[in-house]
Amino acid sequence: MKALQLTIPGTLRGIEWKETPTPVIGDYDVLVRIHATSLNYRDYAFITGRYPLVKPLPVILGSDAAGMVERVGKLVTRFAPGDRVVSLLRQRWQGGKFDAFKASQQLGATVDGVFSEYYAFHEQSIAKAPTTLTMEEAATITTAGLTAFRVLTQSGVQPGDTVLIQGTGSVSLYALQLSQHIGLRTIVTTGRQENEEFLKQLGAHHVINYKEHPEWSKPVLDITQGRGVDLVMDVAGGSSVQQSIHAAAVGGHIALIGFLDDTRTSIDLVSVIRRNITLQAYTTGSREDLEQFVKFLEIYPVRPFIAGVYTDYATAFAMFENNKTPGKIIVKHG
């Protein structure tokens, strides 16, 4: 089979679609033919060297995939050939509280990822795909979609609360769409004027251009009559974290999701402590979380925005690097 290998970090020239051995399945494994994958910032960060790999090079990249089961091990009970399935980023996190063991096996980082023609999964480390989505759409749910779903359902916000969502990345767009079905009011920030109307059409109650308002917490407070928001989904990191703190209500919750701006930050602890603000980091989620999200998608008509579908990874990552259009970048196999 062929797979996308990273051999030299630091540049897109360090990735290559090359022949590798087809996986051999064990008694509890399922062999999945990968039909579609989606690109995430973590994949790009591994390539560019911004996010350190654990597995020695070369490594097969890839966090998210949707495919069809071709063969199953003789003791497999959860799946059968022909089932449509999606991958799970943290292969050992089937449920329960996150811990070091469950964090130890990450696709495309500590073990080879899913940017390949086939992948052998343990039957406990995948989930059935939503019947409401195409393979290309299903490939977007396991990192971006699941992260947004987990934050919105596990951070304590209730219908009628207000959430601030940063930007038009894939997690943010999912959060905006999911918020409507949960009954949350939404404020979205963007640095591009051309995205403002798009976000309003997608359901944002308010949109703030952070380039026009570098201290964007001030218009947030104006919109909320000085109260602040119940939840901030901070995907930027860096200096944005302090703005998130200023924008949060007393007793508010800040979900730390990404580091698009910077991996380091400096915050005023007094502003956190006096107002009893919770800062919590979020990763994707467990298989149980993913299965709950799939059930949600079976009921509510949420479809991901796809910016482009490609047949080769070099072109797809080049488009990802340009970052001009909101939505997921997909690679379709076959």
Short mmCIF file of C-alpha atoms in Angstrom, two decimals:
data_model
loop_
_atom_site.label_atom_id
_atom_site.label_comp_id
_atom_site.label_asym_id
_atom_site.label_seq_id
_atom_site.Cartn_x
_atom_site.Cartn_y
_atom_site.Cartn_z
CA MET A 1 0.00 0.00 0.00
CA LYS A 2 0.97 3.67 -0.13
CA ALA A 3 1.18 6.06 2.81
CA LEU A 4 2.26 9.64 3.48
CA GLN A 5 5.57 9.61 5.32
CA LEU A 6 7.33 12.50 6.99
CA THR A 7 11.09 12.05 6.63
CA ILE A 8 12.46 15.60 7.14
CA PRO A 9 10.56 18.02 9.42
CA GLY A 10 10.56 21.73 8.67
CA THR A 11 9.12 21.90 5.17
CA LEU A 12 6.39 20.47 2.98
CA ARG A 13 9.18 18.98 0.88
CA GLY A 14 9.76 16.55 3.74
CA ILE A 15 6.58 14.53 3.02
CA GLU A 16 6.35 11.72 0.48
CA TRP A 17 3.55 9.38 -0.68
CA LYS A 18 5.43 6.08 -0.87
CA GLU A 19 5.07 2.31 -0.71
CA THR A 20 4.88 0.75 2.76
CA PRO A 21 3.81 -2.71 3.98
CA THR A 22 0.07 -3.38 4.18
CA PRO A 23 -0.91 -3.90 7.86
CA VAL A 24 -1.46 -7.41 9.18
CA ILE A 25 -4.47 -7.74 11.48
CA GLY A 26 -4.64 -9.66 14.74
CA ASP A 27 -7.57 -11.47 16.31
CA TYR A 28 -9.15 -8.26 17.66
CA ASP A 29 -8.24 -5.96 14.75
CA VAL A 30 -10.15 -4.65 11.76
CA LEU A 31 -8.54 -3.75 8.44
CA VAL A 32 -10.01 -0.51 7.10
CA ARG A 33 -9.66 0.75 3.58
CA ILE A 34 -9.27 4.53 3.98
CA HIS A 35 -11.63 6.46 1.70
CA ALA A 36 -11.06 10.03 2.94
CA THR A 37 -8.86 11.93 5.37
CA SER A 38 -8.94 15.51 6.62
CA LEU A 39 -6.02 17.77 7.44
CA ASN A 40 -5.61 19.30 10.88
CA TYR A 41 -3.27 21.95 12.20
CA ARG A 42 -1.47 19.31 14.29
CA ASP A 43 -0.55 17.44 11.09
CA TYR A 44 0.84 20.63 9.58
CA ALA A 45 2.64 21.48 12.83
CA PHE A 46 4.39 18.08 12.80
CA ILE A 47 5.56 18.67 9.23
CA THR A 48 6.85 22.17 9.91
CA GLY A 49 8.51 21.15 13.17
CA ARG A 50 6.38 23.38 15.36
CA TYR A 51 4.90 20.43 17.22
CA PRO A 52 7.42 17.76 18.32
CA LEU A 53 6.95 14.15 17.24
CA VAL A 54 7.49 11.27 19.65
CA LYS A 55 7.78 8.41 17.17
CA PRO A 56 11.16 8.25 15.39
CA LEU A 57 11.19 9.26 11.74
CA PRO A 58 10.01 8.29 9.26
CA VAL A 59 6.43 8.47 10.53
CA ILE A 60 3.15 8.08 8.68
CA LEU A 61 1.10 11.20 9.35
CA GLY A 62 -2.61 11.62 9.85
CA SER A 63 -5.16 12.19 12.60
CA ASP A 64 -8.57 11.82 10.92
CA ALA A 65 -9.95 9.25 8.53
CA ALA A 66 -13.16 7.66 7.35
CA GLY A 67 -13.24 4.32 5.60
CA MET A 68 -14.83 0.91 5.18
CA VAL A 69 -14.03 -2.30 7.02
CA GLU A 70 -12.57 -4.89 4.62
CA ARG A 71 -11.55 -7.69 7.00
CA VAL A 72 -11.93 -8.47 10.68
CA GLY A 73 -9.98 -10.64 13.10
CA LYS A 74 -11.56 -13.90 14.21
CA LEU A 75 -12.47 -12.57 17.68
CA VAL A 76 -13.91 -9.19 16.56
CA THR A 77 -17.52 -8.59 17.64
CA ARG A 78 -18.08 -4.86 17.14
CA PHE A 79 -17.68 -4.60 13.34
CA ALA A 80 -18.21 -6.53 10.14
CA PRO A 81 -16.92 -6.14 6.59
CA GLY A 82 -18.74 -3.29 4.84
CA ASP A 83 -19.19 -1.13 7.97
CA ARG A 84 -18.41 2.57 7.52
CA VAL A 85 -16.11 3.73 10.33
CA VAL A 86 -14.11 6.71 11.56
CA SER A 87 -10.77 6.77 13.36
CA LEU A 88 -10.07 7.78 16.96
CA LEU A 89 -7.09 10.08 17.51
CA ARG A 90 -6.16 8.73 20.95
CA GLN A 91 -6.32 5.01 20.32
CA ARG A 92 -6.28 3.91 23.97
CA TRP A 93 -8.90 6.35 25.23
CA GLN A 94 -12.07 4.32 25.00
CA GLY A 95 -13.80 6.11 27.89
CA GLY A 96 -13.47 7.44 31.41
CA LYS A 97 -11.03 9.97 32.78
CA PHE A 98 -8.06 10.92 30.64
CA ASP A 99 -4.70 9.71 31.96
CA ALA A 100 -1.13 9.09 30.86
CA PHE A 101 -1.85 5.61 29.50
CA LYS A 102 -4.78 6.86 27.43
CA ALA A 103 -2.63 9.71 26.13
CA SER A 104 0.20 7.42 25.08
CA GLN A 105 -1.01 6.28 21.68
CA GLN A 106 -1.81 9.17 19.31
CA LEU A 107 -2.30 8.66 15.59
CA GLY A 108 0.37 10.36 13.51
CA ALA A 109 2.52 11.18 16.54
CA THR A 110 3.38 8.29 18.86
CA VAL A 111 2.14 5.67 16.36
CA ASP A 112 1.74 5.82 12.61
CA GLY A 113 -1.24 7.79 11.40
CA VAL A 114 -4.06 7.28 8.92
CA PHE A 115 -2.79 9.05 5.79
CA SER A 116 -2.55 5.69 4.04
CA GLU A 117 -4.55 3.37 1.83
CA TYR A 118 -5.22 0.89 4.67
CA TYR A 119 -5.05 0.92 8.46
CA ALA A 120 -5.36 -1.87 11.05
CA PHE A 121 -7.31 -0.69 14.10
CA HIS A 122 -8.12 -2.53 17.30
CA GLU A 123 -11.89 -2.92 17.31
CA GLN A 124 -12.14 -0.79 20.48
CA SER A 125 -10.34 2.14 18.82
CA ILE A 126 -12.79 3.14 16.08
CA ALA A 127 -16.46 4.08 15.83
CA LYS A 128 -19.17 3.70 13.25
CA ALA A 129 -19.51 6.72 10.96
CA PRO A 130 -22.71 8.81 10.97
CA THR A 131 -25.16 7.64 8.33
CA THR A 132 -26.02 11.29 7.68
CA LEU A 133 -22.57 12.21 6.34
CA THR A 134 -20.54 11.29 3.27
CA MET A 135 -17.12 9.71 3.74
CA GLU A 136 -15.48 13.08 3.07
CA GLU A 137 -17.69 14.78 5.68
CA ALA A 138 -17.25 11.97 8.21
CA ALA A 139 -13.47 12.36 7.98
CA THR A 140 -13.81 15.78 9.65
CA ILE A 141 -15.56 14.73 12.84
CA THR A 142 -12.90 12.94 14.86
CA THR A 143 -10.68 15.88 15.79
CA ALA A 144 -12.31 19.21 14.90
CA GLY A 145 -15.90 18.13 15.37
CA LEU A 146 -15.30 16.04 18.48
CA THR A 147 -13.23 18.76 20.15
CA ALA A 148 -16.01 21.33 19.64
CA PHE A 149 -18.66 18.87 20.80
CA ARG A 150 -16.73 17.92 23.92
CA VAL A 151 -16.12 21.54 24.95
CA LEU A 152 -19.76 22.53 24.44
CA THR A 153 -21.16 19.49 26.27
CA GLN A 154 -18.60 19.14 29.08
CA SER A 155 -17.73 22.74 30.03
CA GLY A 156 -20.96 23.35 31.93
CA VAL A 157 -22.66 25.83 29.58
CA GLN A 158 -26.44 25.72 29.45
CA PRO A 159 -29.05 26.81 26.87
CA GLY A 160 -29.23 30.60 26.90
CA ASP A 161 -25.57 31.04 27.86
CA THR A 162 -23.17 33.01 25.66
CA VAL A 163 -20.06 31.50 24.06
CA LEU A 164 -17.25 33.39 22.36
CA ILE A 165 -15.67 31.48 19.46
CA GLN A 166 -12.37 32.52 17.93
CA GLY A 167 -11.89 32.51 14.19
CA THR A 168 -13.09 30.42 11.28
CA GLY A 169 -10.99 27.31 11.76
CA SER A 170 -12.59 23.89 11.64
CA VAL A 171 -13.13 23.58 15.41
CA SER A 172 -14.63 27.06 15.50
CA LEU A 173 -17.02 26.44 12.60
CA TYR A 174 -18.19 23.22 14.18
CA ALA A 175 -18.68 25.03 17.50
CA LEU A 176 -20.75 27.73 15.84
CA GLN A 177 -23.04 25.20 14.16
CA LEU A 178 -23.37 22.98 17.24
CA SER A 179 -24.12 25.99 19.46
CA GLN A 180 -27.33 26.68 17.55
CA HIS A 181 -28.69 23.22 18.34
CA ILE A 182 -27.64 23.47 22.00
CA GLY A 183 -29.32 26.87 22.35
CA LEU A 184 -26.28 29.07 22.98
CA ARG A 185 -25.79 32.70 21.96
CA THR A 186 -22.61 33.17 19.94
CA ILE A 187 -20.01 35.88 19.48
CA VAL A 188 -17.36 35.09 16.87
CA THR A 189 -14.07 36.88 16.22
CA THR A 190 -12.38 37.04 12.81
CA GLY A 191 -9.50 38.95 11.27
CA ARG A 192 -10.98 38.97 7.78
CA GLN A 193 -13.71 41.34 6.77
CA GLU A 194 -14.85 38.98 4.00
CA ASN A 195 -15.71 36.35 6.62
CA GLU A 196 -18.00 38.55 8.68
CA GLU A 197 -21.12 38.08 6.54
CA PHE A 198 -20.36 34.37 6.14
CA LEU A 199 -20.32 33.94 9.93
CA LYS A 200 -23.60 35.82 10.33
CA GLN A 201 -25.23 33.65 7.68
CA LEU A 202 -23.94 30.61 9.56
CA GLY A 203 -25.80 31.80 12.65
CA ALA A 204 -23.39 33.99 14.65
CA HIS A 205 -25.33 36.49 16.74
CA HIS A 206 -22.41 38.94 16.78
CA VAL A 207 -19.11 39.15 14.85
CA ILE A 208 -16.06 41.15 15.97
CA ASN A 209 -13.10 41.91 13.71
CA TYR A 210 -10.08 41.57 15.98
CA LYS A 211 -7.86 43.52 13.58
CA GLU A 212 -10.17 46.50 13.92
CA HIS A 213 -10.45 45.82 17.67
CA PRO A 214 -7.10 44.44 18.93
CA GLU A 215 -8.49 44.54 22.47
CA TRP A 216 -11.55 42.58 21.34
CA SER A 217 -12.63 41.85 24.90
CA LYS A 218 -13.98 45.43 25.11
CA PRO A 219 -16.66 45.02 22.39
CA VAL A 220 -17.47 41.62 23.94
CA LEU A 221 -18.20 43.35 27.22
CA ASP A 222 -20.25 46.00 25.40
CA ILE A 223 -22.35 43.30 23.72
CA THR A 224 -22.94 41.51 27.03
CA GLN A 225 -23.69 44.73 28.97
CA GLY A 226 -20.48 44.34 30.95
CA ARG A 227 -21.19 40.81 32.12
CA GLY A 228 -18.84 38.86 29.83
CA VAL A 229 -19.37 35.47 28.24
CA ASP A 230 -19.94 32.13 29.95
CA LEU A 231 -17.47 30.28 27.74
CA VAL A 232 -14.52 31.28 25.56
CA MET A 233 -13.19 28.80 23.01
CA ASP A 234 -9.58 29.94 22.68
CA VAL A 235 -7.92 28.39 19.65
CA ALA A 236 -5.17 31.00 19.25
CA GLY A 237 -3.22 30.78 22.48
CA GLY A 238 -0.45 33.33 22.96
CA SER A 239 -1.57 36.86 23.79
CA SER A 240 -5.22 36.02 23.08
CA VAL A 241 -5.51 34.16 26.39
CA GLN A 242 -5.44 37.39 28.40
CA GLN A 243 -8.12 38.87 26.14
CA SER A 244 -10.16 35.71 26.74
CA ILE A 245 -9.81 36.27 30.49
CA HIS A 246 -11.02 39.87 30.17
CA ALA A 247 -13.96 38.72 28.03
CA ALA A 248 -15.11 35.99 30.44
CA ALA A 249 -17.88 36.48 32.98
CA VAL A 250 -17.35 36.00 36.70
CA GLY A 251 -17.25 32.24 37.12
CA GLY A 252 -16.68 31.87 33.38
CA HIS A 253 -14.88 29.04 31.61
CA ILE A 254 -12.03 29.33 29.11
CA ALA A 255 -11.39 26.30 26.92
CA LEU A 256 -7.76 26.24 25.79
CA ILE A 257 -7.77 24.37 22.49
CA GLY A 258 -4.95 25.56 20.24
CA PHE A 259 -1.84 27.63 19.73
CA LEU A 260 -2.26 29.28 16.33
CA ASP A 261 -0.77 32.52 17.67
CA ASP A 262 1.88 31.13 20.03
CA THR A 263 2.53 28.20 22.34
CA ARG A 264 3.55 30.56 25.16
CA THR A 265 1.51 33.15 27.01
CA SER A 266 1.65 35.51 29.98
CA ILE A 267 -1.49 36.16 32.03
CA ASP A 268 -2.52 38.31 34.96
CA LEU A 269 -3.37 35.82 37.70
CA VAL A 270 -5.23 38.44 39.74
CA SER A 271 -7.84 38.79 36.97
CA VAL A 272 -8.29 35.01 36.99
CA ILE A 273 -8.46 34.51 40.75
CA ARG A 274 -10.66 37.47 41.67
CA ARG A 275 -13.30 36.46 39.13
CA ASN A 276 -13.06 32.71 39.76
CA ILE A 277 -12.37 31.91 36.10
CA THR A 278 -11.61 28.35 35.04
CA LEU A 279 -8.93 27.75 32.41
CA GLN A 280 -9.07 24.20 31.10
CA ALA A 281 -7.20 22.53 28.26
CA TYR A 282 -9.18 20.31 25.91
CA THR A 283 -8.02 17.58 23.61
CA THR A 284 -10.32 15.63 21.31
CA GLY A 285 -12.13 12.94 23.30
CA SER A 286 -12.66 9.27 24.01
CA ARG A 287 -14.36 6.67 21.85
CA GLU A 288 -17.43 7.01 24.08
CA ASP A 289 -17.41 10.77 23.43
CA LEU A 290 -17.09 10.10 19.69
CA GLU A 291 -20.01 7.68 19.75
CA GLN A 292 -22.13 10.27 21.56
CA PHE A 293 -21.19 12.83 18.91
CA VAL A 294 -22.17 10.40 16.15
CA LYS A 295 -25.58 9.98 17.82
CA PHE A 296 -25.93 13.78 17.95
CA LEU A 297 -25.14 14.04 14.24
CA GLU A 298 -27.73 11.38 13.47
CA ILE A 299 -30.38 13.64 15.01
CA TYR A 300 -29.26 17.19 14.21
CA PRO A 301 -28.48 18.31 10.63
CA VAL A 302 -24.92 19.55 11.14
CA ARG A 303 -22.73 19.25 8.05
CA PRO A 304 -19.09 20.35 8.05
CA PHE A 305 -17.84 23.05 5.72
CA ILE A 306 -15.35 21.64 3.24
CA ALA A 307 -13.01 24.10 1.55
CA GLY A 308 -11.65 21.63 -0.98
CA VAL A 309 -11.28 17.94 -1.84
CA TYR A 310 -7.97 16.79 -3.34
CA THR A 311 -6.43 13.52 -4.46
CA ASP A 312 -2.83 14.22 -3.40
CA TYR A 313 -1.39 15.39 -0.10
CA ALA A 314 1.19 17.81 -1.50
CA THR A 315 -1.52 19.94 -3.12
CA ALA A 316 -3.80 19.61 -0.11
CA PHE A 317 -1.15 20.78 2.36
CA ALA A 318 -0.17 23.65 0.04
CA MET A 319 -3.80 24.79 0.08
CA PHE A 320 -3.91 24.30 3.85
CA GLU A 321 -0.81 26.48 4.20
CA ASN A 322 -2.45 29.29 2.19
CA ASN A 323 -5.44 29.20 4.57
CA LYS A 324 -7.67 31.44 2.44
CA THR A 325 -11.06 29.73 2.68
CA PRO A 326 -12.95 28.63 5.82
CA GLY A 327 -13.54 24.90 5.99
CA LYS A 328 -11.78 21.56 6.04
CA ILE A 329 -9.24 20.36 3.48
CA ILE A 330 -9.97 16.77 2.45
CA VAL A 331 -7.90 14.15 0.65
CA LYS A 332 -9.98 11.52 -1.15
CA HIS A 333 -8.45 8.12 -1.86
CA GLY A 334 -9.30 6.11 -4.95
#
